[in-house]
PDB file of C-alpha atoms and ligand atoms in Angstrom:
ATOM      1  CA  MET A  25     -87.959 101.677  70.026  1.00  0.00           C
ATOM      2  CA  ALA A  26     -84.622  99.983  68.100  1.00  0.00           C
ATOM      3  CA  THR A  27     -83.719  96.848  68.436  1.00  0.00           C
ATOM      4  CA  GLU A  28     -81.085  95.147  70.746  1.00  0.00           C
ATOM      5  CA  ARG A  29     -79.158  93.370  67.507  1.00  0.00           C
ATOM      6  CA  LYS A  30     -76.799  90.485  68.192  1.00  0.00           C
ATOM      7  CA  VAL A  31     -74.022  88.987  65.532  1.00  0.00           C
ATOM      8  CA  LEU A  32     -72.597  85.202  66.383  1.00  0.00           C
ATOM      9  CA  ILE A  33     -69.962  84.415  64.148  1.00  0.00           C
ATOM     10  CA  PHE A  34     -69.438  80.842  63.932  1.00  0.00           C
ATOM     11  CA  GLU A  35     -66.504  78.659  62.419  1.00  0.00           C
ATOM     12  CA  ASN A  36     -68.393  76.591  60.336  1.00  0.00           C
ATOM     13  CA  SER A  37     -72.473  75.610  59.402  1.00  0.00           C
ATOM     14  CA  TYR A  38     -72.142  72.695  61.370  1.00  0.00           C
ATOM     15  CA  SER A  39     -71.146  74.682  64.646  1.00  0.00           C
ATOM     16  CA  LEU A  40     -74.259  77.408  63.311  1.00  0.00           C
ATOM     17  CA  ALA A  41     -76.493  74.607  62.812  1.00  0.00           C
ATOM     18  CA  ASN A  42     -75.823  73.381  66.532  1.00  0.00           C
ATOM     19  CA  TYR A  43     -76.649  76.478  68.529  1.00  0.00           C
ATOM     20  CA  LEU A  44     -79.735  77.113  66.218  1.00  0.00           C
ATOM     21  CA  LEU A  45     -81.113  74.042  66.878  1.00  0.00           C
ATOM     22  CA  LYS A  46     -80.308  74.238  70.115  1.00  0.00           C
ATOM     23  CA  LYS A  47     -82.568  77.685  70.369  1.00  0.00           C
ATOM     24  CA  TRP A  48     -85.428  76.149  68.270  1.00  0.00           C
ATOM     25  CA  GLN A  49     -85.744  74.218  71.345  1.00  0.00           C
ATOM     26  CA  GLU A  50     -85.583  76.666  73.581  1.00  0.00           C
ATOM     27  CA  LEU A  51     -87.907  78.663  71.820  1.00  0.00           C
ATOM     28  CA  ALA A  52     -91.074  76.297  70.969  1.00  0.00           C
ATOM     29  CA  GLN A  53     -90.803  75.521  75.276  1.00  0.00           C
ATOM     30  CA  GLU A  54     -91.404  78.991  75.384  1.00  0.00           C
ATOM     31  CA  ALA A  55     -93.685  79.633  72.884  1.00  0.00           C
ATOM     32  CA  VAL A  56     -95.960  76.246  73.748  1.00  0.00           C
ATOM     33  CA  SER A  57     -95.627  77.156  77.200  1.00  0.00           C
ATOM     34  CA  ASP A  58     -96.470  80.845  76.527  1.00  0.00           C
ATOM     35  CA  HIS A  59     -99.779  80.101  74.437  1.00  0.00           C
ATOM     36  CA  ASN A  60     -99.371  76.110  73.629  1.00  0.00           C
ATOM     37  CA  GLN A  61     -98.559  76.764  70.119  1.00  0.00           C
ATOM     38  CA  PHE A  62     -95.660  77.784  68.256  1.00  0.00           C
ATOM     39  CA  ASN A  63     -95.146  79.882  65.280  1.00  0.00           C
ATOM     40  CA  VAL A  64     -92.471  79.414  62.753  1.00  0.00           C
ATOM     41  CA  ALA A  65     -91.955  81.205  59.090  1.00  0.00           C
ATOM     42  CA  LEU A  66     -89.805  79.075  57.283  1.00  0.00           C
ATOM     43  CA  SER A  67     -86.986  81.378  55.333  1.00  0.00           C
ATOM     44  CA  GLY A  68     -86.538  79.633  51.629  1.00  0.00           C
ATOM     45  CA  GLY A  69     -82.760  79.540  48.843  1.00  0.00           C
ATOM     46  CA  ARG A  70     -80.359  77.074  50.202  1.00  0.00           C
ATOM     47  CA  THR A  71     -78.619  78.392  52.908  1.00  0.00           C
ATOM     48  CA  PRO A  72     -81.266  76.882  55.535  1.00  0.00           C
ATOM     49  CA  THR A  73     -80.856  73.018  54.202  1.00  0.00           C
ATOM     50  CA  GLU A  74     -78.882  71.906  56.170  1.00  0.00           C
ATOM     51  CA  PHE A  75     -79.838  73.567  58.918  1.00  0.00           C
ATOM     52  CA  TYR A  76     -83.393  71.808  58.278  1.00  0.00           C
ATOM     53  CA  CYS A  77     -81.776  68.252  57.933  1.00  0.00           C
ATOM     54  CA  ARG A  78     -80.612  68.919  61.063  1.00  0.00           C
ATOM     55  CA  LEU A  79     -83.863  70.320  62.490  1.00  0.00           C
ATOM     56  CA  SER A  80     -85.545  67.178  60.889  1.00  0.00           C
ATOM     57  CA  ALA A  81     -82.961  64.658  62.989  1.00  0.00           C
ATOM     58  CA  LEU A  82     -86.198  65.525  65.938  1.00  0.00           C
ATOM     59  CA  GLY A  83     -89.116  63.142  64.552  1.00  0.00           C
ATOM     60  CA  SER A  84     -90.021  62.210  67.034  1.00  0.00           C
ATOM     61  CA  TYR A  85     -89.574  65.503  69.223  1.00  0.00           C
ATOM     62  CA  GLY A  86     -92.395  66.843  70.914  1.00  0.00           C
ATOM     63  CA  LEU A  87     -93.174  69.947  70.343  1.00  0.00           C
ATOM     64  CA  TRP A  88     -94.241  69.278  66.857  1.00  0.00           C
ATOM     65  CA  GLN A  89     -97.601  68.801  67.741  1.00  0.00           C
ATOM     66  CA  LYS A  90     -98.248  72.352  68.342  1.00  0.00           C
ATOM     67  CA  THR A  91     -95.363  73.747  66.059  1.00  0.00           C
ATOM     68  CA  HIS A  92     -97.006  75.199  62.778  1.00  0.00           C
ATOM     69  CA  LEU A  93     -94.621  75.473  60.157  1.00  0.00           C
ATOM     70  CA  PHE A  94     -95.134  78.395  57.542  1.00  0.00           C
ATOM     71  CA  CYS A  95     -92.969  79.639  54.411  1.00  0.00           C
ATOM     72  CA  GLY A  96     -91.994  83.454  54.667  1.00  0.00           C
ATOM     73  CA  ASP A  97     -92.557  84.076  51.274  1.00  0.00           C
ATOM     74  CA  GLU A  98     -92.650  81.681  47.936  1.00  0.00           C
ATOM     75  CA  ARG A  99     -92.194  81.657  44.830  1.00  0.00           C
ATOM     76  CA  PHE A 100     -95.124  81.521  42.077  1.00  0.00           C
ATOM     77  CA  VAL A 101     -94.176  78.256  40.580  1.00  0.00           C
ATOM     78  CA  ALA A 102     -95.803  74.418  41.354  1.00  0.00           C
ATOM     79  CA  SER A 103     -95.544  72.631  44.223  1.00  0.00           C
ATOM     80  CA  ASP A 104     -93.159  70.452  42.459  1.00  0.00           C
ATOM     81  CA  HIS A 105     -91.189  73.390  40.733  1.00  0.00           C
ATOM     82  CA  LYS A 106     -87.749  72.409  41.460  1.00  0.00           C
ATOM     83  CA  ASP A 107     -87.150  76.309  42.225  1.00  0.00           C
ATOM     84  CA  ASN A 108     -90.467  76.189  44.336  1.00  0.00           C
ATOM     85  CA  ASN A 109     -89.563  76.823  48.545  1.00  0.00           C
ATOM     86  CA  PHE A 110     -91.982  74.720  50.387  1.00  0.00           C
ATOM     87  CA  ARG A 111     -90.693  71.675  47.894  1.00  0.00           C
ATOM     88  CA  MET A 112     -87.106  72.500  49.790  1.00  0.00           C
ATOM     89  CA  ILE A 113     -88.329  73.060  52.378  1.00  0.00           C
ATOM     90  CA  LYS A 114     -90.250  69.295  52.238  1.00  0.00           C
ATOM     91  CA  ALA A 115     -87.533  67.695  50.913  1.00  0.00           C
ATOM     92  CA  ASN A 116     -85.218  68.400  53.974  1.00  0.00           C
ATOM     93  CA  LEU A 117     -87.524  68.387  56.698  1.00  0.00           C
ATOM     94  CA  ILE A 118     -91.629  68.105  56.872  1.00  0.00           C
ATOM     95  CA  ASN A 119     -90.900  64.763  55.358  1.00  0.00           C
ATOM     96  CA  TYR A 120     -88.977  63.695  57.851  1.00  0.00           C
ATOM     97  CA  ILE A 121     -91.265  64.481  61.332  1.00  0.00           C
ATOM     98  CA  HIS A 122     -94.119  63.649  63.274  1.00  0.00           C
ATOM     99  CA  ILE A 123     -95.867  66.781  63.237  1.00  0.00           C
ATOM    100  CA  PRO A 124     -99.868  67.238  61.858  1.00  0.00           C
ATOM    101  CA  PRO A 125    -100.166  67.835  58.737  1.00  0.00           C
ATOM    102  CA  GLU A 126    -102.405  70.632  59.477  1.00  0.00           C
ATOM    103  CA  ASN A 127     -99.788  72.279  61.111  1.00  0.00           C
ATOM    104  CA  VAL A 128     -98.300  72.885  57.786  1.00  0.00           C
ATOM    105  CA  HIS A 129     -99.037  75.658  56.129  1.00  0.00           C
ATOM    106  CA  PRO A 130     -97.450  76.346  51.988  1.00  0.00           C
ATOM    107  CA  ILE A 131     -98.154  78.778  50.375  1.00  0.00           C
ATOM    108  CA  ARG A 132    -101.045  78.069  48.051  1.00  0.00           C
ATOM    109  CA  THR A 133     -99.742  78.647  44.530  1.00  0.00           C
ATOM    110  CA  ASP A 134    -102.062  76.559  42.393  1.00  0.00           C
ATOM    111  CA  VAL A 135    -104.300  79.325  41.667  1.00  0.00           C
ATOM    112  CA  GLU A 136    -104.317  81.828  38.390  1.00  0.00           C
ATOM    113  CA  ASN A 137    -101.782  84.580  40.215  1.00  0.00           C
ATOM    114  CA  ALA A 138     -99.366  85.505  42.522  1.00  0.00           C
ATOM    115  CA  ALA A 139    -102.089  88.272  44.210  1.00  0.00           C
ATOM    116  CA  VAL A 140    -104.147  85.508  44.346  1.00  0.00           C
ATOM    117  CA  ALA A 141    -101.707  83.764  46.599  1.00  0.00           C
ATOM    118  CA  ALA A 142    -101.161  86.437  48.788  1.00  0.00           C
ATOM    119  CA  GLU A 143    -104.674  87.247  49.380  1.00  0.00           C
ATOM    120  CA  LEU A 144    -105.399  83.293  50.804  1.00  0.00           C
ATOM    121  CA  PHE A 145    -102.027  83.079  52.737  1.00  0.00           C
ATOM    122  CA  LYS A 146    -102.997  86.326  54.532  1.00  0.00           C
ATOM    123  CA  ASP A 147    -106.494  84.923  55.618  1.00  0.00           C
ATOM    124  CA  GLU A 148    -105.417  82.024  56.402  1.00  0.00           C
ATOM    125  CA  LEU A 149    -103.043  84.060  58.373  1.00  0.00           C
ATOM    126  CA  VAL A 150    -105.354  86.585  60.183  1.00  0.00           C
ATOM    127  CA  GLY A 151    -107.196  82.779  60.407  1.00  0.00           C
ATOM    128  CA  HIS A 152    -104.768  80.793  61.986  1.00  0.00           C
ATOM    129  CA  PHE A 153    -102.843  83.956  64.577  1.00  0.00           C
ATOM    130  CA  ALA A 154    -107.114  85.202  65.606  1.00  0.00           C
ATOM    131  CA  TYR A 155    -106.466  83.723  68.872  1.00  0.00           C
ATOM    132  CA  GLN A 156    -103.721  86.495  69.637  1.00  0.00           C
ATOM    133  CA  ARG A 157    -106.119  89.208  69.057  1.00  0.00           C
ATOM    134  CA  LYS A 158    -107.760  88.189  72.790  1.00  0.00           C
ATOM    135  CA  THR A 159    -104.497  88.161  74.833  1.00  0.00           C
ATOM    136  CA  LEU A 160    -102.158  90.851  72.644  1.00  0.00           C
ATOM    137  CA  PRO A 161    -102.387  94.832  73.806  1.00  0.00           C
ATOM    138  CA  ALA A 162    -104.615  96.997  70.812  1.00  0.00           C
ATOM    139  CA  SER A 163    -101.278  97.885  69.742  1.00  0.00           C
ATOM    140  CA  ARG A 164    -100.351  94.122  68.262  1.00  0.00           C
ATOM    141  CA  GLN A 165    -103.330  93.228  67.688  1.00  0.00           C
ATOM    142  CA  VAL A 166    -104.092  93.239  64.221  1.00  0.00           C
ATOM    143  CA  LEU A 167    -100.428  92.016  62.835  1.00  0.00           C
ATOM    144  CA  PRO A 168    -100.122  88.115  63.098  1.00  0.00           C
ATOM    145  CA  THR A 169     -97.261  87.731  65.538  1.00  0.00           C
ATOM    146  CA  PHE A 170     -94.630  84.465  64.456  1.00  0.00           C
ATOM    147  CA  ASP A 171     -92.783  83.437  67.567  1.00  0.00           C
ATOM    148  CA  LEU A 172     -89.636  83.003  64.806  1.00  0.00           C
ATOM    149  CA  ILE A 173     -88.984  84.328  61.336  1.00  0.00           C
ATOM    150  CA  LEU A 174     -86.059  82.458  60.062  1.00  0.00           C
ATOM    151  CA  LEU A 175     -84.770  84.926  56.924  1.00  0.00           C
ATOM    152  CA  GLY A 176     -82.305  84.656  54.754  1.00  0.00           C
ATOM    153  CA  ILE A 177     -80.509  87.611  52.531  1.00  0.00           C
ATOM    154  CA  GLY A 178     -79.205  88.159  49.198  1.00  0.00           C
ATOM    155  CA  GLU A 179     -76.783  90.422  48.140  1.00  0.00           C
ATOM    156  CA  ASP A 180     -78.643  93.467  46.753  1.00  0.00           C
ATOM    157  CA  GLY A 181     -79.771  93.679  50.756  1.00  0.00           C
ATOM    158  CA  HIS A 182     -83.459  91.129  49.979  1.00  0.00           C
ATOM    159  CA  THR A 183     -85.034  89.081  52.741  1.00  0.00           C
ATOM    160  CA  ALA A 184     -87.721  86.639  52.271  1.00  0.00           C
ATOM    161  CA  SER A 185     -89.183  88.072  49.079  1.00  0.00           C
ATOM    162  CA  LEU A 186     -88.904  91.995  49.764  1.00  0.00           C
ATOM    163  CA  PHE A 187     -86.318  93.583  47.428  1.00  0.00           C
ATOM    164  CA  PRO A 188     -84.674  96.916  46.898  1.00  0.00           C
ATOM    165  CA  GLY A 189     -87.062  99.366  46.319  1.00  0.00           C
ATOM    166  CA  MET A 190     -90.156  98.272  46.844  1.00  0.00           C
ATOM    167  CA  ALA A 191     -92.797 100.206  48.709  1.00  0.00           C
ATOM    168  CA  HIS A 192     -95.874  99.737  50.706  1.00  0.00           C
ATOM    169  CA  THR A 193     -93.538  97.067  52.082  1.00  0.00           C
ATOM    170  CA  ALA A 194     -93.224  98.847  55.797  1.00  0.00           C
ATOM    171  CA  ASP A 195     -97.510  99.700  55.532  1.00  0.00           C
ATOM    172  CA  ALA A 196     -98.380  98.292  58.996  1.00  0.00           C
ATOM    173  CA  SER A 197    -101.565  97.476  57.432  1.00  0.00           C
ATOM    174  CA  ILE A 198    -100.137  94.988  54.697  1.00  0.00           C
ATOM    175  CA  VAL A 199    -100.281  91.353  56.146  1.00  0.00           C
ATOM    176  CA  THR A 200     -98.740  89.128  52.390  1.00  0.00           C
ATOM    177  CA  LEU A 201     -98.090  90.938  49.538  1.00  0.00           C
ATOM    178  CA  PRO A 202     -97.457  89.663  45.808  1.00  0.00           C
ATOM    179  CA  VAL A 203     -94.552  90.472  44.006  1.00  0.00           C
ATOM    180  CA  SER A 204     -93.709  90.917  40.225  1.00  0.00           C
ATOM    181  CA  LEU A 205     -90.034  92.291  39.234  1.00  0.00           C
ATOM    182  CA  PRO A 206     -88.552  92.145  35.865  1.00  0.00           C
ATOM    183  CA  GLN A 207     -85.166  90.717  37.752  1.00  0.00           C
ATOM    184  CA  LEU A 208     -86.750  88.293  39.073  1.00  0.00           C
ATOM    185  CA  LYS A 209     -87.159  84.719  37.358  1.00  0.00           C
ATOM    186  CA  HIS A 210     -90.268  84.332  38.731  1.00  0.00           C
ATOM    187  CA  ASP A 211     -93.245  86.117  40.415  1.00  0.00           C
ATOM    188  CA  ARG A 212     -93.513  85.825  44.494  1.00  0.00           C
ATOM    189  CA  ILE A 213     -95.070  85.655  47.230  1.00  0.00           C
ATOM    190  CA  SER A 214     -94.179  87.343  50.662  1.00  0.00           C
ATOM    191  CA  LEU A 215     -95.068  88.350  54.280  1.00  0.00           C
ATOM    192  CA  SER A 216     -94.556  92.218  55.213  1.00  0.00           C
ATOM    193  CA  LEU A 217     -91.925  93.790  57.173  1.00  0.00           C
ATOM    194  CA  ALA A 218     -94.736  94.650  59.427  1.00  0.00           C
ATOM    195  CA  VAL A 219     -95.449  91.328  60.002  1.00  0.00           C
ATOM    196  CA  ILE A 220     -91.178  90.370  60.510  1.00  0.00           C
ATOM    197  CA  ASN A 221     -90.665  93.288  62.474  1.00  0.00           C
ATOM    198  CA  ASN A 222     -93.957  92.124  64.495  1.00  0.00           C
ATOM    199  CA  ALA A 223     -92.538  88.600  65.052  1.00  0.00           C
ATOM    200  CA  ARG A 224     -90.981  87.938  69.094  1.00  0.00           C
ATOM    201  CA  TYR A 225     -87.671  86.249  67.289  1.00  0.00           C
ATOM    202  CA  VAL A 226     -86.235  86.576  63.903  1.00  0.00           C
ATOM    203  CA  ILE A 227     -83.309  84.905  63.354  1.00  0.00           C
ATOM    204  CA  PHE A 228     -81.271  85.993  59.930  1.00  0.00           C
ATOM    205  CA  LEU A 229     -78.375  82.708  58.959  1.00  0.00           C
ATOM    206  CA  ILE A 230     -76.210  84.054  56.533  1.00  0.00           C
ATOM    207  CA  GLN A 231     -73.483  81.873  55.318  1.00  0.00           C
ATOM    208  CA  GLY A 232     -70.737  82.229  52.820  1.00  0.00           C
ATOM    209  CA  MET A 233     -68.403  84.599  50.963  1.00  0.00           C
ATOM    210  CA  GLN A 234     -70.401  86.064  48.423  1.00  0.00           C
ATOM    211  CA  LYS A 235     -72.838  87.702  51.679  1.00  0.00           C
ATOM    212  CA  ALA A 236     -69.442  89.602  53.141  1.00  0.00           C
ATOM    213  CA  ASP A 237     -70.124  93.162  52.046  1.00  0.00           C
ATOM    214  CA  ILE A 238     -74.114  93.164  52.211  1.00  0.00           C
ATOM    215  CA  VAL A 239     -73.447  91.789  55.996  1.00  0.00           C
ATOM    216  CA  ARG A 240     -70.616  94.484  56.183  1.00  0.00           C
ATOM    217  CA  LYS A 241     -72.564  97.667  54.418  1.00  0.00           C
ATOM    218  CA  ILE A 242     -75.674  96.814  57.001  1.00  0.00           C
ATOM    219  CA  LEU A 243     -73.779  95.577  60.403  1.00  0.00           C
ATOM    220  CA  GLU A 244     -71.571  98.671  60.087  1.00  0.00           C
ATOM    221  CA  GLU A 245     -72.746 101.204  57.196  1.00  0.00           C
ATOM    222  CA  ASN A 246     -76.432 101.181  58.006  1.00  0.00           C
ATOM    223  CA  LEU A 247     -77.101 100.905  54.540  1.00  0.00           C
ATOM    224  CA  ILE A 248     -80.785 101.135  53.569  1.00  0.00           C
ATOM    225  CA  CYS A 249     -82.284  97.953  52.367  1.00  0.00           C
ATOM    226  CA  PRO A 250     -85.246  95.063  53.458  1.00  0.00           C
ATOM    227  CA  ALA A 251     -82.753  93.980  55.524  1.00  0.00           C
ATOM    228  CA  ALA A 252     -81.551  96.366  56.724  1.00  0.00           C
ATOM    229  CA  GLN A 253     -85.261  97.079  57.687  1.00  0.00           C
ATOM    230  CA  VAL A 254     -85.776  94.017  59.486  1.00  0.00           C
ATOM    231  CA  ASN A 255     -86.137  95.637  63.572  1.00  0.00           C
ATOM    232  CA  PRO A 256     -88.625  93.488  65.805  1.00  0.00           C
ATOM    233  CA  ALA A 257     -89.706  96.777  67.987  1.00  0.00           C
ATOM    234  CA  ASN A 258     -91.051  93.996  70.880  1.00  0.00           C
ATOM    235  CA  GLY A 259     -88.380  91.655  70.015  1.00  0.00           C
ATOM    236  CA  GLN A 260     -84.874  89.552  69.736  1.00  0.00           C
ATOM    237  CA  LEU A 261     -83.083  90.253  66.559  1.00  0.00           C
ATOM    238  CA  ILE A 262     -80.357  86.926  66.228  1.00  0.00           C
ATOM    239  CA  PHE A 263     -77.712  87.529  63.406  1.00  0.00           C
ATOM    240  CA  LEU A 264     -76.059  83.903  62.739  1.00  0.00           C
ATOM    241  CA  LEU A 265     -73.452  83.782  60.200  1.00  0.00           C
ATOM    242  CA  ASN A 266     -70.260  81.749  59.178  1.00  0.00           C
ATOM    243  CA  LYS A 267     -66.854  82.991  59.145  1.00  0.00           C
ATOM    244  CA  GLU A 268     -66.639  83.806  56.037  1.00  0.00           C
ATOM    245  CA  ALA A 269     -70.272  85.712  55.844  1.00  0.00           C
ATOM    246  CA  ALA A 270     -67.974  88.047  58.954  1.00  0.00           C
ATOM    247  CA  LYS A 271     -65.152  88.070  57.015  1.00  0.00           C
ATOM    248  CA  LYS A 272     -65.017  92.131  56.370  1.00  0.00           C
ATOM    249  CA  LEU A 273     -66.567  92.745  60.112  1.00  0.00           C
ATOM    250  CA  SER A 274     -64.128  94.993  61.216  1.00  0.00           C
ATOM    251  CA  HIS A 275     -64.014  93.469  64.892  1.00  0.00           C
ATOM    252  CA  PRO A 276     -61.483  90.716  66.341  1.00  0.00           C
ATOM    253  CA  MET A 277     -62.815  87.281  65.668  1.00  0.00           C
ATOM    254  CA  THR A 278     -62.432  85.584  69.845  1.00  0.00           C
ATOM    255  CA  TYR A 279     -62.827  82.060  70.030  1.00  0.00           C
ATOM    256  CA  ILE A 280     -64.781  81.059  73.682  1.00  0.00           C
ATOM    257  CA  PRO A 281     -63.438  77.939  74.062  1.00  0.00           C
ATOM    258  CA  GLY A 282     -66.541  75.228  74.579  1.00  0.00           C
ATOM    259  CA  GLU A 283     -68.988  77.517  73.104  1.00  0.00           C
ATOM    260  CA  ASP A 284     -70.277  76.873  69.335  1.00  0.00           C
ATOM    261  CA  VAL A 285     -69.745  80.871  68.424  1.00  0.00           C
ATOM    262  CA  ILE A 286     -66.089  82.632  67.825  1.00  0.00           C
ATOM    263  CA  SER A 287     -67.838  85.952  69.180  1.00  0.00           C
ATOM    264  CA  ILE A 288     -70.717  87.848  69.715  1.00  0.00           C
ATOM    265  CA  LYS A 289     -71.215  91.476  68.853  1.00  0.00           C
ATOM    266  CA  LYS A 290     -74.317  94.465  70.789  1.00  0.00           C
ATOM    267  CA  ILE A 291     -74.507  96.320  68.273  1.00  0.00           C
TER     268      ILE A 291
HETATM  269  C1  6PG B 304     -86.368  83.282  48.506  1.00  0.00           C
HETATM  270  C2  6PG B 304     -84.993  83.802  49.832  1.00  0.00           C
HETATM  271  C3  6PG B 304     -84.511  85.060  49.944  1.00  0.00           C
HETATM  272  C4  6PG B 304     -83.003  84.333  50.083  1.00  0.00           C
HETATM  273  C5  6PG B 304     -81.826  85.436  50.011  1.00  0.00           C
HETATM  274  C6  6PG B 304     -80.518  84.184  50.279  1.00  0.00           C
HETATM  275  O1  6PG B 304     -86.943  82.218  48.170  1.00  0.00           O
HETATM  276  O2  6PG B 304     -84.467  82.899  48.414  1.00  0.00           O
HETATM  277  O3  6PG B 304     -85.935  83.935  50.928  1.00  0.00           O
HETATM  278  O4  6PG B 304     -84.625  85.990  51.068  1.00  0.00           O
HETATM  279  O5  6PG B 304     -83.190  83.930  51.802  1.00  0.00           O
HETATM  280  O6  6PG B 304     -82.652  85.101  48.506  1.00  0.00           O
HETATM  281  O7  6PG B 304     -81.341  82.902  49.695  1.00  0.00           O
HETATM  282  P1  6PG B 304     -79.051  82.004  49.413  1.00  0.00           P
HETATM  283  O8  6PG B 304     -79.401  81.570  50.992  1.00  0.00           O
HETATM  284  O9  6PG B 304     -80.052  80.562  48.782  1.00  0.00           O
HETATM  285  O10 6PG B 304     -77.748  82.400  49.701  1.00  0.00           O
END
């Protein structure tokens, strides 16, 4: 079943972060009420840093005790390397919130190679989500079910570390995968498309003029690429765009007074 995609366009990154802060707390409350946990996979890259900073202001937010933070993908570099996603997430969020250390799940990169790291990441996910075996319909028992996955998008249509031309990304038996491509500075580890599409909510954060082309190609021209294959069969898919990233979409942007959102489009 094709997921209904919601596209929300914001005047600027501040109003986008306002919306996502409210959404985060709403989803956290919903998840904790349902299964006493809020399991989130965070995006890497530069776009989410402002949101992570804003979220860090919820330092003593009660639900951190039941929130589990994972990385959706990681570069296979040392944890203190400037390109390490978890390092960025710690610097902008984790260092400032009262979250139990056991609720923070970085992808280990202190092992032989990305394949070993991906295997350890898979083992941790399967172990953590084992509690769901009992509560989910059989069709959804195998794959971890995140309550929220935040994603970015590359100008080539990649998301997480799933890049155009990679094989097996949609294979439902794959939970995590190592990524080694000549065009990448570092090997990587990523959640699989199957796990991303098994989430309850998937939210893309996309900002900047440089993303306007890929946004139009995915939302209006049905380009085939990993980001366009994100389609959570049993979940909600939301694109949060600032005005620049939405610039080349062919629809009128009407400002809704009093709302953070300029325009909502159901595709
Ligand atoms: C990563 C991300 C990747 C990122 C996009 C967009 O590890 O880099 O997971 O998918 O979200 O490349 O990156 P920017 O936000 O820096 O444009």
